[in-house]
XYZ file of C-alpha atoms in Angstrom:
491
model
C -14.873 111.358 99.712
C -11.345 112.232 98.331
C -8.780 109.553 98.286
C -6.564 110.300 100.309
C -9.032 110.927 103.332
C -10.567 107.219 102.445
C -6.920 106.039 103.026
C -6.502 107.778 105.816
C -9.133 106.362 107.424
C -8.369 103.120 106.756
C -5.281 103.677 107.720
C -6.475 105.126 111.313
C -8.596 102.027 112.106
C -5.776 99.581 111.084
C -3.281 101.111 113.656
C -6.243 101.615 115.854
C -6.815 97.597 115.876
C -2.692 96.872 115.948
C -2.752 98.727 119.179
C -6.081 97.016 120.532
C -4.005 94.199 120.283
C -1.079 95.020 121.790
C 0.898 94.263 118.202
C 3.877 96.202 117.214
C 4.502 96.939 113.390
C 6.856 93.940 113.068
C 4.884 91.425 115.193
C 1.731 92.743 112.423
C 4.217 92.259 109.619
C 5.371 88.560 110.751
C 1.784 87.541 111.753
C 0.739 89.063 108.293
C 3.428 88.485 106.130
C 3.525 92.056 104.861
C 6.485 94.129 105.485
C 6.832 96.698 108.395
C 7.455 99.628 105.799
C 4.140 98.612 103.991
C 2.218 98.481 106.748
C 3.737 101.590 108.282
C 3.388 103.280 104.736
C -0.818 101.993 105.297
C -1.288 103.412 109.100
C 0.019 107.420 107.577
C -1.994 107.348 104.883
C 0.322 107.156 102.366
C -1.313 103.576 100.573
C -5.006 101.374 100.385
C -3.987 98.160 100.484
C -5.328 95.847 97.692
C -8.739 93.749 98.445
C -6.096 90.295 99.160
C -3.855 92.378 101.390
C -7.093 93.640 103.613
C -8.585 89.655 103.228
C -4.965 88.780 104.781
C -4.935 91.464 107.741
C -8.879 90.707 108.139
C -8.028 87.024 108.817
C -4.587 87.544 110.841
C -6.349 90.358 112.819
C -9.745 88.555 113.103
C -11.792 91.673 112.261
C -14.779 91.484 109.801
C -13.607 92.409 106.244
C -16.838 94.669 106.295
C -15.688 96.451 109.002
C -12.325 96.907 107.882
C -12.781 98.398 105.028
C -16.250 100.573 106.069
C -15.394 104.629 107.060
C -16.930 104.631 110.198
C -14.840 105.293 113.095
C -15.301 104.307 116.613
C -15.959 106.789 119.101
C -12.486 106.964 119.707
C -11.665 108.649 116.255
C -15.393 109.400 115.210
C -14.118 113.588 115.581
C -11.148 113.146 113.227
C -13.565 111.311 111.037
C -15.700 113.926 111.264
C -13.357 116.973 110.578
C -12.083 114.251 107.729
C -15.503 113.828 105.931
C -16.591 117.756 106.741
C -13.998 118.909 103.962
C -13.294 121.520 106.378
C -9.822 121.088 105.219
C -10.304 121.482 101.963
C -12.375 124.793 102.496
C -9.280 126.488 104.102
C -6.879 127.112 102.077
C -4.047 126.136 104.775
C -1.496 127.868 102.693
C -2.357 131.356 103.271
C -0.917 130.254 106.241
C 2.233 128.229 105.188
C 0.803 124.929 106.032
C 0.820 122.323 103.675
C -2.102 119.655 104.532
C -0.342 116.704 103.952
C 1.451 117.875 107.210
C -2.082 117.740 108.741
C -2.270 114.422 107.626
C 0.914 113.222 108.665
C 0.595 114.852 112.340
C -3.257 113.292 112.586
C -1.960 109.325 111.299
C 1.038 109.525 113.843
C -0.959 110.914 116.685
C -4.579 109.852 116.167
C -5.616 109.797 120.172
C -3.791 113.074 120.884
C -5.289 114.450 117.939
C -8.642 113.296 118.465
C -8.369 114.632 122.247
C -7.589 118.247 120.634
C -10.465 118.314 118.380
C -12.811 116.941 120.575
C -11.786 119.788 123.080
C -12.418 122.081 120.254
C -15.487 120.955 119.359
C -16.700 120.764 122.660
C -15.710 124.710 123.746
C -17.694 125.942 119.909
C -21.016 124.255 121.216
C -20.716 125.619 124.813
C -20.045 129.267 123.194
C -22.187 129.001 119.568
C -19.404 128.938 117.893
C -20.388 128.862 114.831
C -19.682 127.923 110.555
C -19.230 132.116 110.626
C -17.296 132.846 113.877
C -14.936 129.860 112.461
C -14.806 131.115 109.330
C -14.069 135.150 110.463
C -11.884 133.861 112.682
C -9.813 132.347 110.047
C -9.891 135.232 107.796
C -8.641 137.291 110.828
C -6.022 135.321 111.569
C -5.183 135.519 107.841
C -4.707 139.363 108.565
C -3.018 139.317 111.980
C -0.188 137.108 110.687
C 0.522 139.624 107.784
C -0.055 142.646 109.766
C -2.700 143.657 108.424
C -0.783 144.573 104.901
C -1.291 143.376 101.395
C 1.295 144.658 99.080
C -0.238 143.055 96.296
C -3.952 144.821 96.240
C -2.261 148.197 97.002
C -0.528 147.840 93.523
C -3.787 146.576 92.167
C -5.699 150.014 93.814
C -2.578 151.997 91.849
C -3.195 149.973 88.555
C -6.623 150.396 88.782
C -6.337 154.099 88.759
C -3.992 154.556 86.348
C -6.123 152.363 83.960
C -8.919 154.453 84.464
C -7.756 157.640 85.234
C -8.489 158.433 88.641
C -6.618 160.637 90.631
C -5.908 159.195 93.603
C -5.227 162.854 95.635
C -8.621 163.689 94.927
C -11.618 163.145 96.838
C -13.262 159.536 95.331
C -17.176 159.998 94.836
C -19.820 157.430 94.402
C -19.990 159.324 90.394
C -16.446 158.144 89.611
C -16.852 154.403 90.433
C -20.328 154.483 88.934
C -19.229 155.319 85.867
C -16.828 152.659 85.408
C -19.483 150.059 86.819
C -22.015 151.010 84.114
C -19.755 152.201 81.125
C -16.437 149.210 81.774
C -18.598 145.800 83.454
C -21.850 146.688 82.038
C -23.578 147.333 85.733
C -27.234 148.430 86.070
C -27.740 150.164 89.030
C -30.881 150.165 91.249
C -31.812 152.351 94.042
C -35.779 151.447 94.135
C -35.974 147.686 94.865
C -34.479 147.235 97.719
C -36.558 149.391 99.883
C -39.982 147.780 99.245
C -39.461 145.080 101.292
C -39.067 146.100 105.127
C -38.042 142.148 106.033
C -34.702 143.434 104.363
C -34.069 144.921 107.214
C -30.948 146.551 106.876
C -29.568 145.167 104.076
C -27.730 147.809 102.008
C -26.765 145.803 98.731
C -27.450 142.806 96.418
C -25.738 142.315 93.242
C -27.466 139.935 91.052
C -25.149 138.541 88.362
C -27.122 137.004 85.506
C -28.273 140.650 84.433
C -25.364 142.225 86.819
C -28.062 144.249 88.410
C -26.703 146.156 91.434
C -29.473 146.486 93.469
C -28.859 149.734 96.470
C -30.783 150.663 99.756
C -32.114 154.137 99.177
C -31.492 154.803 102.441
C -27.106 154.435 102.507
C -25.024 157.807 102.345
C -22.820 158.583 99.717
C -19.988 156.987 101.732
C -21.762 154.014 102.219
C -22.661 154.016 97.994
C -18.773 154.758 97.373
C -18.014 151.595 99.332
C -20.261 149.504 97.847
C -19.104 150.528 94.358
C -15.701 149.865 95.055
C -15.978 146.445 96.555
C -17.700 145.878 93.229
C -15.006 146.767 91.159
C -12.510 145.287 93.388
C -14.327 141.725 92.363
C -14.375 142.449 88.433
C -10.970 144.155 88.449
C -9.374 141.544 90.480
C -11.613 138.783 88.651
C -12.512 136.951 91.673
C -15.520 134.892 91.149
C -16.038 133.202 94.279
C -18.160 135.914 95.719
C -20.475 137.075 98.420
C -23.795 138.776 96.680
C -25.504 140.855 99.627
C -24.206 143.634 101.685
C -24.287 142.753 104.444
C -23.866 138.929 103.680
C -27.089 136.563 104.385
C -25.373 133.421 102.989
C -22.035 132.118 102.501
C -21.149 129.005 100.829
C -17.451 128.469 101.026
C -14.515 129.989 102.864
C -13.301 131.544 99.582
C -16.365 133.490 99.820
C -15.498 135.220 102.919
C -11.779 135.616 101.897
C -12.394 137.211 98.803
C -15.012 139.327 100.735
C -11.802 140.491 102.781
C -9.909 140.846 99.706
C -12.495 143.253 98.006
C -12.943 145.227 101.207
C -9.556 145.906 101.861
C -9.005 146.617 98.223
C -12.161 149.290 98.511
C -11.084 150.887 101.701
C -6.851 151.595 99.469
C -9.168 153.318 96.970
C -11.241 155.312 98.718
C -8.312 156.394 101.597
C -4.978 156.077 99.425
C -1.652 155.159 101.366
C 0.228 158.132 100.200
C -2.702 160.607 101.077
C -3.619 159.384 104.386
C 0.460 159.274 105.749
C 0.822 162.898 104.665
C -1.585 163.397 107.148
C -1.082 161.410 109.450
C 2.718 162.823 109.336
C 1.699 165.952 109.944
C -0.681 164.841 112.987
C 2.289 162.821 114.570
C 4.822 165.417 114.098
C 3.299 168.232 116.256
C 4.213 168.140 119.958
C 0.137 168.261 121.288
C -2.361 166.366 119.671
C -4.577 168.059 117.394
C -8.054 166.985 117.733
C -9.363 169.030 114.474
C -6.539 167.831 112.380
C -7.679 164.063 112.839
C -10.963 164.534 112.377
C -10.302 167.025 109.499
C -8.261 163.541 108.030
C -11.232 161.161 108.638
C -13.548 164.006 106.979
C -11.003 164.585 104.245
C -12.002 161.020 102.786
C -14.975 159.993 101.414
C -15.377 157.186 104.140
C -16.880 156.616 107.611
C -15.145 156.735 110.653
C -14.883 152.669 110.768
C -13.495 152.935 107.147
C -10.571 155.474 108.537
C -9.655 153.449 111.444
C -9.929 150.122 109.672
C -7.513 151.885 106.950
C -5.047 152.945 109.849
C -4.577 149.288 110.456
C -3.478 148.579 107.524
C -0.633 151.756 107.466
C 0.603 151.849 110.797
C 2.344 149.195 110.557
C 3.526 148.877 107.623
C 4.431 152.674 107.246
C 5.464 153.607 110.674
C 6.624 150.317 112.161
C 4.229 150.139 114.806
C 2.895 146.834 114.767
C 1.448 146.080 118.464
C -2.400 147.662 117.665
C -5.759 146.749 118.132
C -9.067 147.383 116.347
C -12.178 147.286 118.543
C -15.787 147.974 116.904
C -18.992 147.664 119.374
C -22.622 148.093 118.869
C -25.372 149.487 121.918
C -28.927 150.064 122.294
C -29.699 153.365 123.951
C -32.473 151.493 125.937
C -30.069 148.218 126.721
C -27.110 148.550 129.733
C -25.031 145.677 127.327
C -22.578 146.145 124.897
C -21.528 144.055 122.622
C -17.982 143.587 120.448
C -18.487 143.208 117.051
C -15.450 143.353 115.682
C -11.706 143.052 116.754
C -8.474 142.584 115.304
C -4.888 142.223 117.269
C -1.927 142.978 115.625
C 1.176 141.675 116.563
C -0.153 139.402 119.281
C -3.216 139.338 121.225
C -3.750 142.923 123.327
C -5.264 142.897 126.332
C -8.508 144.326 125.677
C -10.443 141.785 123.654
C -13.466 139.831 123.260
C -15.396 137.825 126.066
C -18.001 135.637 125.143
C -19.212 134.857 128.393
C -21.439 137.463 129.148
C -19.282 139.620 131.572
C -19.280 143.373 132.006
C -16.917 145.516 129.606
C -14.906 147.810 131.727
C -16.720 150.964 131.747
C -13.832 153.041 131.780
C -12.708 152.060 128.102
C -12.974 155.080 126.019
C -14.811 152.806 123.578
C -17.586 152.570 125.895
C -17.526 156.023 127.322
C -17.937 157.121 123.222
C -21.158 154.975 123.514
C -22.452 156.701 126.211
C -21.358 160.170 125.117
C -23.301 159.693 121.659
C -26.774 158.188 122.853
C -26.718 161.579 124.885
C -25.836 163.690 121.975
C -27.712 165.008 119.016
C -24.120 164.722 116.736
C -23.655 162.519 114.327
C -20.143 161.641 115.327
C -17.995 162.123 118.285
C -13.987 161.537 119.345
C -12.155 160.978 122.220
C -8.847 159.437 123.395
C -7.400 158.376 126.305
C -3.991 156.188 127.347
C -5.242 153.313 128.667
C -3.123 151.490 131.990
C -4.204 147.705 132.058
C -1.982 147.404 135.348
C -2.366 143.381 135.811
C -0.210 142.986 132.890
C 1.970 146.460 132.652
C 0.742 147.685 129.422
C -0.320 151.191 127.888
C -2.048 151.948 125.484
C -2.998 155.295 123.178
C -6.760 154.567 122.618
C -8.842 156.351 119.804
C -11.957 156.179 119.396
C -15.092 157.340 117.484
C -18.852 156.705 117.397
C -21.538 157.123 115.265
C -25.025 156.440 114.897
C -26.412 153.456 113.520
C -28.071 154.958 110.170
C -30.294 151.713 109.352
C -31.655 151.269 113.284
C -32.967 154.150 115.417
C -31.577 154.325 119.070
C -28.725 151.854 117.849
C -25.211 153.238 118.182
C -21.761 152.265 117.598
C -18.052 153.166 118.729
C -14.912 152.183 116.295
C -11.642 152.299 118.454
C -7.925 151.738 118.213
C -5.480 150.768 120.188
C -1.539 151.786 119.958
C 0.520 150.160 122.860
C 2.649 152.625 124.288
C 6.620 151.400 123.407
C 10.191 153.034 122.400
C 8.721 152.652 118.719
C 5.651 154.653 119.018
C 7.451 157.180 121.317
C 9.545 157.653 118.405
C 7.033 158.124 116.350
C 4.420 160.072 117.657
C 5.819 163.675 119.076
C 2.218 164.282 120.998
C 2.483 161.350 122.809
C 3.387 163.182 126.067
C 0.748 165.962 126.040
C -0.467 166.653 129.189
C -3.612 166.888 127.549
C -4.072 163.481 127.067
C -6.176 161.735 129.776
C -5.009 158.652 131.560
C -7.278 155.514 132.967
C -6.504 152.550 134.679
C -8.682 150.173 133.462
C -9.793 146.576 133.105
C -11.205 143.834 130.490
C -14.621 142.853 132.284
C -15.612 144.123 135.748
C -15.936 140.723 137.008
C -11.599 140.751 135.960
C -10.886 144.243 137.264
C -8.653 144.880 140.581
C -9.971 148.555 140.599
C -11.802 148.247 144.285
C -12.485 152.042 143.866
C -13.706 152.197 140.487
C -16.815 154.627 140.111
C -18.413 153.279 137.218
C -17.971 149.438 137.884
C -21.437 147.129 137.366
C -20.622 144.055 139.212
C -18.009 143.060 141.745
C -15.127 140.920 140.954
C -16.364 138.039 141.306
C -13.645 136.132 139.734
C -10.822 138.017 141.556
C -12.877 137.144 145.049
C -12.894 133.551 143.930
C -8.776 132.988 142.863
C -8.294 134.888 146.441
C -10.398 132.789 148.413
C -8.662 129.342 146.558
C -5.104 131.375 146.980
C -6.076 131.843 150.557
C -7.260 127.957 151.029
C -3.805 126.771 149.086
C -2.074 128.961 151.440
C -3.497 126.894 154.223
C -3.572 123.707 152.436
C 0.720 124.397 152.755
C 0.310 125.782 156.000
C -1.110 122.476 157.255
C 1.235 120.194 155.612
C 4.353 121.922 156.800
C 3.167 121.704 160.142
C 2.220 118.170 160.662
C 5.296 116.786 158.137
């Protein structure tokens, strides 16, 4: 264990015991002899007293030397010991996020019960809901995003240095052919499309790169939008030299948070390659600047890339806010089984604050009149490949709007498995501004929920359960109400 955590520890326990015995810092420091600001200096962490010092607060305290000096915790402080001797700390890097984890320190040694209260909470909620090394890990790395927007200046000059060093015109379609060739010819890949497929347990893993003989090894059965993404995540990790990597596509095994940042990194680097910020605004200018909404023009702009639909949208996240100032979005991706009545959200992202449709982990009912899940439905009863719609979405409990779009596409490793790719605008003087089709009469309108058992719609057509959570605030409303009644009357 790191140094400082030891002395943190000990530090913990010391102020712990002070406390159990109803001692101040300066009755410790006259019973001890040491001075307040030592001692004080001890219980943050910030020194490990010498073996004579501990003998003398042993003694004066009457606590085992053993025990003193040993890093278990009670059960009062046995979480923050925990968290302590996890490293979780050190597998975050808290400055991504402007937090320096001495300040960690600081806040745990001067609040330890508080603290402890907080992460036991914590703990306690990601056992009742699974929450798992991934989900905390993801959740990170999306938090990462949300509190940039979404935007990283720095690998959008790296996608522009990158093709200028190996001349690739960005206004051009990118195929699998051009990143190939600088995977083979400039890193010295080998690539392999056989391998893979001989063993059905893969399931539907698409990629493994194996790095002693930088073999990239491909499923025969991914498109060639699919085999351009791969590519470029691959040359995202050599060109931006990142070495703390994640080998399989999608990932089996992770072994430190790096590895799922720099996954992020590489992915967002692949998806300013293959969609380029200047060519994807000149498009989407021209889709915002006509008065009706042109349904052919966006999908002629998601077909104009070499990219799936999820690629697009994901991309949009990262421009609209940056290039058109509208920051208050969402990102929805969900997954159904044409024999199964469930669906299930993947994948979200809220940008600049948390929107109102989002995840629930409690097994409720998605409303059914999201577009997202209509898209679902519409695609499981189609023979296409893809399908669009959009719709402004009224969540009337809390007064916002949204402009909804949202695609879905068949699942091309799973038969029967579908899923829809959606995003979210909310409806403000900024995207008014900015989007001249916004008023087309065209455009269908919803009221809608988060989860049926949520939703005040009484007359809602497609609803699966009632309200049951509604029913229950109204009955304790009504027996409050009463509660009140009662008490004025007999005061």
């Amino acid at each position: 264990m790191e140094e400082d955590y030891i002395k943190l520890i000990f530090g913990l326990k010391l102020k712990q015991i002070r406390t159990d015995k109803n001692l101040s810092l300066l009755g410790l420091s006259k019973l001890s002899g040491l001075s307040k600001s030592y001692l004080n200096e001890i219980e943050n962490g910030k020194k490990y007293p010498k073996p004579d010092k501990i003998a003398i607060l042993s003694e004066k305290l009457d606590v085992p030397y053993d025990q003193m000096v040993s890093l278990k915790l009670d059960k009062n402080l046995a979480p923050i010991g925990d968290i302590l001797q996890s490293k979780i700390l050190k597998e975050i890097p808290l400055e991504l996020f402007g937090i320096k984890e001495s300040n960690l320190i600081d806040i745990v040694a001067n609040a330890p019960a508080k603290v402890n209260a907080f992460i036991s909470t914590i703990i306690e909620i990601a056992q009742n809901y699974n929450f798992s090394r991934e989900s905390f890990y993801l959740a990170s790395v999306r938090s990462f995003q949300e509190a940039n927007n979404n935007y990283f200046e720095d690998l959008e000059q790296s996608v522009l240095k990158f093709a200028e060093a190996y001349h690739i015109d960005l206004n051009e379609t990118i195929t699998s052919k051009d990143l190939e060739e600088v995977l083979v010819e400039e890193y010295g890949y080998t690539i392999d499309v056989n391998e893979l497929s001989k063993y059905e347990a893969l399931g539907n893993l698409r990629s493994m790169f194996v790095p002693k003989t930088k073999t990239l090894l491909l499923a025969n059965e991914i498109d060639e939008a699919q085999r351009t993404f791969i590519y470029a995540k691959e040359l995202a990790y050599n060109f931006l030299d990142i070495k703390e990597r994640l080998f399989t596509f999608p990932w089996i095994k992770f072994d430190t948070f790096d590895q799922v940042l720099n996954n992020f990194y590489a992915s967002y680097f692949a998806g300013a390659l293959i969609i380029p910020s200047e060519k994807i605004k000149a498009q989407l200018n021209t889709i915002f600047e006509k008065d009706t909404f042109d349904a052919h023009l966006f999908l002629n702009a998601i077909e104009g890339f070499n990219a799936s639909p999820e690629s697009f949208y994901q991309r949009l996240t990262n421009i609209l806010p940056k290039a058109y100032n509208i920051q208050n979005l969402f990102f929805l991706r969900f997954t159904h089984s044409a024999n199964s009545e469930r669906f299930y959200l993947k994948k979200e992202l809220h940008l600049s604050h948390q929107q109102s449709p989002h995840a629930n982990e409690t097994n409720e009912h998605y409303c059914r009149r999201w577009v997202s899940i209509k898209m679902l439905k519409d695609i499981s009863n189609s023979k296409s490949e893809h399908v669009f719609d959009m719709q402004i979405s009224n969540y009337e409990n809390d007064g916002m709007k949204y402009l909804v779009l949202s695609s879905a596409t068949k699942d091309p490793f799973r038969d029967n498995q579908y899923r829809s790719i959606s995003v979210g605008l909310l409806i403000n003087k900024q995207l008014q501004r900015k989007l001249n089709f916004l008023n087309d009469p065209k455009i269908k309108s919803k009221n809608v929920g988060v989860t049926c058992e949520r939703c005040a719609i009484m007359d809602c057509e497609v609803r699966e359960v009632a309200p049951v959570f509604l029913n229950k605030k109204a009955k304790n409303e009504k027996l409050e109400s009463i509660v009140q009644a009662l008490n004025a009357k007999f005061s």
